[in-house]
CSV table of C-alpha atoms in Angstrom, one decimal:
chain,number,residue,atom,x,y,z
A,1295,MET,CA,68.3,-8.3,160.3
A,1296,ARG,CA,69.6,-8.9,156.6
A,1297,ASN,CA,66.6,-6.8,155.4
A,1298,LYS,CA,67.6,-3.6,157.5
A,1299,PHE,CA,71.2,-4.1,156.0
A,1300,ILE,CA,69.6,-4.0,152.5
A,1301,ALA,CA,67.5,-1.1,153.4
A,1302,ASP,CA,70.4,1.0,154.5
A,1303,ILE,CA,72.2,0.2,150.9
A,1304,PHE,CA,69.3,1.3,149.0
A,1305,VAL,CA,68.5,4.6,150.9
A,1306,TYR,CA,72.0,5.7,151.5
A,1307,VAL,CA,73.6,4.4,148.2
A,1308,VAL,CA,71.3,3.4,145.5
A,1309,SER,CA,68.8,6.0,145.7
A,1310,PRO,CA,71.4,9.1,145.6
A,1311,VAL,CA,72.9,7.6,142.7
A,1312,VAL,CA,69.8,6.8,140.8
A,1313,VAL,CA,68.3,10.0,141.4
A,1314,CYS,CA,71.0,12.1,140.5
A,1315,ASN,CA,71.8,10.1,137.3
A,1316,VAL,CA,67.9,10.4,136.3
A,1317,VAL,CA,67.7,14.1,136.8
A,1318,ASN,CA,71.4,14.6,135.1
A,1319,ASN,CA,71.2,18.3,135.1
A,1320,GLN,CA,67.5,18.8,134.4
A,1321,LYS,CA,66.8,21.2,137.3
A,1322,TYR,CA,64.7,19.0,139.1
A,1323,ASP,CA,66.0,20.3,142.4
A,1324,TYR,CA,62.8,19.4,144.1
A,1325,ILE,CA,63.9,15.4,143.7
A,1326,ILE,CA,67.2,16.4,145.6
A,1327,VAL,CA,65.2,17.9,148.3
A,1328,ALA,CA,62.4,15.1,148.6
A,1329,LEU,CA,65.6,12.4,148.5
A,1330,LEU,CA,67.3,14.1,151.4
A,1331,PHE,CA,64.0,14.5,153.3
A,1332,ALA,CA,63.4,10.9,152.8
A,1333,MET,CA,67.1,10.0,154.0
A,1334,PHE,CA,66.6,12.5,157.2
A,1335,PHE,CA,63.2,10.6,158.0
A,1336,TYR,CA,64.7,7.0,157.6
A,1337,SER,CA,67.8,8.0,159.7
A,1338,PHE,CA,65.2,9.3,162.5
A,1339,VAL,CA,63.1,5.8,162.3
A,1340,THR,CA,66.3,3.9,162.7
A,1341,LYS,CA,67.3,6.0,165.6
A,1342,LYS,CA,64.2,5.8,167.3
A,1343,ARG,CA,63.6,2.1,167.0
A,1344,GLU,CA,66.9,0.5,166.5
A,1345,TYR,CA,69.0,3.1,168.5
A,1346,ARG,CA,71.6,3.3,165.3
A,1347,ILE,CA,72.1,6.0,162.7
A,1348,ASN,CA,74.6,4.9,159.7
A,1349,ILE,CA,76.8,7.8,159.8
A,1350,THR,CA,78.8,6.3,156.6
A,1351,GLY,CA,75.7,6.0,154.7
A,1352,LEU,CA,74.8,9.4,155.6
A,1353,VAL,CA,78.5,10.6,154.8
A,1354,PHE,CA,78.7,9.0,151.3
A,1355,SER,CA,75.0,10.5,150.5
A,1356,PHE,CA,76.0,13.9,151.0
A,1357,ILE,CA,79.1,13.8,149.4
A,1358,TYR,CA,77.4,12.3,146.3
A,1359,ILE,CA,74.5,14.6,146.2
A,1360,GLY,CA,77.0,17.8,146.9
A,1361,TRP,CA,79.3,16.2,144.1
A,1362,TYR,CA,76.5,15.9,141.7
A,1363,LEU,CA,75.2,20.0,142.5
A,1364,LEU,CA,78.5,21.3,142.1
A,1365,LYS,CA,78.8,19.7,138.7
A,1366,GLN,CA,75.5,20.6,137.7
A,1367,ASP,CA,76.2,23.7,135.9
A,1368,VAL,CA,79.4,21.9,134.1
A,1369,SER,CA,78.9,21.2,130.6
A,1370,VAL,CA,82.2,21.0,129.3
A,1371,ALA,CA,83.6,17.6,129.9
A,1372,PHE,CA,87.2,18.4,130.5
A,1373,ASP,CA,85.6,20.6,133.4
A,1374,GLU,CA,84.0,17.7,134.6
A,1375,TYR,CA,87.3,15.6,134.4
A,1376,ILE,CA,89.0,18.3,136.5
A,1377,TYR,CA,86.0,18.2,139.1
A,1378,ASP,CA,86.7,14.6,139.3
A,1379,THR,CA,90.5,15.1,140.2
A,1380,TYR,CA,89.4,17.6,142.8
A,1381,PHE,CA,87.4,15.1,144.2
A,1382,TYR,CA,89.9,11.9,144.3
A,1383,LEU,CA,92.6,14.4,146.0
A,1384,ILE,CA,90.5,15.7,148.7
A,1385,ALA,CA,88.8,12.4,149.4
A,1386,SER,CA,92.2,11.2,150.1
A,1387,ILE,CA,93.7,13.9,152.0
A,1388,THR,CA,90.6,14.2,154.3
A,1389,LEU,CA,91.2,10.3,155.0
A,1390,ILE,CA,94.6,10.9,155.8
A,1391,GLY,CA,93.6,14.0,158.1
A,1392,LEU,CA,91.3,11.8,159.9
A,1393,ARG,CA,93.8,9.3,160.4
A,1394,PHE,CA,95.8,11.5,162.3
A,1395,LEU,CA,93.1,12.4,164.4
A,1396,ASN,CA,92.6,8.9,165.2
A,1397,VAL,CA,89.5,8.6,163.2
A,1398,ASN,CA,89.2,5.5,161.0
A,1399,MET,CA,86.2,5.8,158.4
A,1400,VAL,CA,86.7,2.0,157.5
A,1401,ASN,CA,86.1,1.1,161.2
A,1402,GLN,CA,83.2,3.3,161.4
A,1403,LEU,CA,81.8,1.6,158.2
A,1404,TYR,CA,82.1,-1.8,159.9
A,1405,ASN,CA,80.3,-0.8,162.9
A,1406,ASP,CA,77.6,0.5,160.7
A,1407,ILE,CA,77.3,-2.7,158.8
A,1408,LEU,CA,77.1,-5.0,161.8
A,1409,ARG,CA,74.9,-2.5,163.4
A,1410,ALA,CA,72.4,-2.8,160.9
A,1411,LYS,CA,72.9,-6.7,161.4
A,1412,GLY,CA,71.8,-6.8,164.6
A,1413,LYS,CA,74.9,-6.6,166.5
A,1414,THR,CA,75.1,-4.8,170.0
A,1415,LYS,CA,77.8,-2.0,170.8
A,1416,VAL,CA,79.3,-4.2,173.2
A,1417,TYR,CA,79.9,-7.0,170.4
A,1418,ILE,CA,81.2,-4.6,168.0
A,1419,TRP,CA,83.5,-3.1,170.7
A,1420,ASN,CA,85.0,-6.4,171.8
A,1421,LYS,CA,85.5,-7.2,168.1
A,1422,LEU,CA,87.1,-3.7,167.0
A,1423,LYS,CA,89.4,-4.4,170.2
A,1424,LYS,CA,91.0,-7.7,168.5
A,1425,SER,CA,94.4,-7.1,166.9
A,1426,THR,CA,93.3,-9.1,163.7
A,1427,VAL,CA,90.2,-7.2,162.8
A,1428,ALA,CA,91.7,-3.8,163.9
A,1429,GLN,CA,95.1,-4.9,161.4
A,1430,GLU,CA,92.5,-6.0,158.7
A,1431,LEU,CA,90.5,-2.5,158.9
A,1432,GLU,CA,93.8,-0.5,158.8
A,1433,ARG,CA,94.9,-2.2,155.8
A,1434,THR,CA,91.6,-1.7,154.0
A,1435,LEU,CA,92.1,2.2,154.8
A,1436,GLN,CA,95.6,2.1,153.6
A,1437,ILE,CA,94.5,0.7,150.3
A,1438,ILE,CA,91.5,3.2,149.9
A,1439,ILE,CA,94.0,6.0,150.5
A,1440,ILE,CA,96.4,4.7,148.3
A,1441,HIS,CA,93.2,3.8,145.7
A,1442,PHE,CA,92.2,7.9,145.8
A,1443,MET,CA,95.9,9.1,145.3
A,1444,SER,CA,96.8,7.1,142.5
A,1445,VAL,CA,93.7,7.7,140.2
A,1446,GLY,CA,94.0,11.4,141.5
A,1447,PHE,CA,97.7,11.7,140.4
A,1448,ILE,CA,97.2,9.9,137.2
A,1449,LYS,CA,94.3,12.5,136.7
A,1450,VAL,CA,96.9,15.4,137.5
A,1451,TYR,CA,99.6,13.8,135.0
A,1452,SER,CA,97.1,13.8,132.3
A,1453,ILE,CA,95.7,17.5,132.6
A,1454,ALA,CA,99.3,18.8,133.0
A,1455,THR,CA,100.7,16.6,130.1
A,1456,TYR,CA,97.9,16.6,127.6
A,1457,GLY,CA,95.5,19.3,128.3
A,1458,ILE,CA,92.1,19.8,127.1
A,1459,ASN,CA,92.9,18.0,123.8
A,1460,GLY,CA,94.4,14.7,125.2
A,1461,TYR,CA,93.4,14.3,128.5
A,1462,LYS,CA,91.6,10.9,127.7
A,1463,THR,CA,94.9,9.2,127.0
A,1464,THR,CA,95.0,7.9,130.5
A,1465,LEU,CA,91.5,6.6,130.7
A,1466,ASP,CA,92.4,3.3,129.8
A,1467,LEU,CA,95.0,3.3,132.8
A,1468,GLU,CA,92.7,5.2,135.3
A,1469,PHE,CA,90.2,2.3,134.6
A,1470,LEU,CA,92.6,-0.5,135.1
A,1471,ALA,CA,93.9,1.2,138.5
A,1472,THR,CA,90.8,1.7,139.5
A,1473,LEU,CA,89.7,-2.1,138.8
A,1474,LEU,CA,92.4,-3.6,140.6
A,1475,PHE,CA,91.8,-1.5,143.5
A,1476,ILE,CA,88.0,-2.4,143.9
A,1477,ILE,CA,89.4,-6.0,143.6
A,1478,ALA,CA,91.9,-5.5,146.5
A,1479,GLU,CA,89.1,-3.6,148.7
A,1480,GLY,CA,86.9,-6.2,148.0
A,1481,TYR,CA,89.1,-8.8,148.9
A,1482,MET,CA,90.1,-6.9,152.1
A,1483,VAL,CA,86.2,-6.5,152.9
A,1484,SER,CA,85.6,-10.1,152.5
A,1485,ARG,CA,88.2,-11.1,154.9
A,1486,ILE,CA,87.1,-8.9,157.5
A,1487,MET,CA,83.5,-10.3,157.3
A,1488,ASN,CA,84.8,-14.1,157.3
A,1489,LEU,CA,86.8,-13.1,160.6
A,1490,ASP,CA,83.6,-14.0,162.4
A,1491,SER,CA,82.9,-17.4,161.0
A,1492,ASP,CA,86.5,-18.3,161.2
A,1493,LEU,CA,86.7,-17.7,164.8
A,1494,LYS,CA,83.6,-19.7,165.3
A,1495,ARG,CA,84.9,-22.6,163.9
A,1496,LYS,CA,88.1,-22.3,166.1
A,1497,LYS,CA,85.7,-22.4,169.2
A,1498,LYS,CA,83.5,-25.0,168.0
A,1499,SER,CA,86.9,-27.2,167.6
A,1500,ASN,CA,88.2,-26.2,170.7
A,1501,LYS,CA,85.0,-27.4,172.7
A,1502,PHE,CA,85.2,-30.6,170.6
A,1503,ASN,CA,88.8,-30.9,171.9
A,1504,ILE,CA,87.7,-30.5,175.3
A,1505,ILE,CA,85.1,-32.9,175.1
A,1506,THR,CA,87.2,-35.6,173.8
A,1507,ILE,CA,89.5,-35.2,176.5
A,1508,LYS,CA,86.9,-35.3,179.2
A,1509,GLN,CA,85.4,-38.6,177.6
A,1510,ILE,CA,89.2,-39.9,177.7
A,1511,LYS,CA,89.8,-39.2,181.2
A,1512,PRO,CA,87.5,-41.2,182.9
A,1513,ASN,CA,88.9,-44.5,181.2
A,1514,SER,CA,92.0,-43.1,182.1
A,1515,ASP,CA,91.7,-43.8,185.6
A,1516,ASP,CA,91.0,-47.6,185.1
A,1517,LYS,CA,94.8,-48.5,184.2
A,1518,ILE,CA,96.4,-46.6,187.1
A,1519,ILE,CA,97.9,-49.0,189.6
A,1520,TYR,CA,97.8,-48.3,192.8
A,1521,LEU,CA,101.0,-49.5,194.7
A,1522,ASN,CA,99.7,-49.2,198.5
A,1523,LYS,CA,96.6,-51.5,197.5
A,1524,TYR,CA,98.9,-53.9,195.6
A,1525,LYS,CA,101.4,-54.0,198.7
A,1526,LYS,CA,98.8,-54.6,201.3
A,1527,THR,CA,97.3,-57.6,199.3
A,1528,ASN,CA,100.9,-59.0,199.3
A,1529,LYS,CA,101.5,-59.0,203.2
């Protein structure tokens, strides 16, 4: 099951990032087409064999490749900076809009990860119904939205204040903000993924307590004094 999760990461995340950076504006569009074909084929195989499609993986791949193609003809660094600003602002607005439509992309990501690990739809549905898991996923989404909005607003401030000559002034601030948010997001992900092990420990401790009580009960019967029998023996 772990191999399936690693395969998903390689196909949907590593491959687009590596291919786009290797191509790097060299007009090798056929490589992008081959990559898209490979992703569609992999998705078709997982759908037929494992009855699942990694939706967040496909969304990430399409967004990353589309973002790369839009920037392909951009040669000025300042223009690339503006494109990045648009990306952060549009991403944050999209996530907020989807949330108003009761669509949480973090929930979908959680679903895709568990499906890649071999969990059933019923298992995942029961997990998402638990208030603890739902709250952690909602908090993670909020952190991601704040992350995108913060970096986007820093970029807007840099463009409006410093312009083409000094927009790099706030790069250190952007890096620091991004680093802090990534740490926070990583912490939330680890908390969510550790909820399973915490619940298992609680179940084991509860079973141990039940077994202990059952072992104690038979011994406690020996200490009971039956008054009726005691009265009959004294008559």
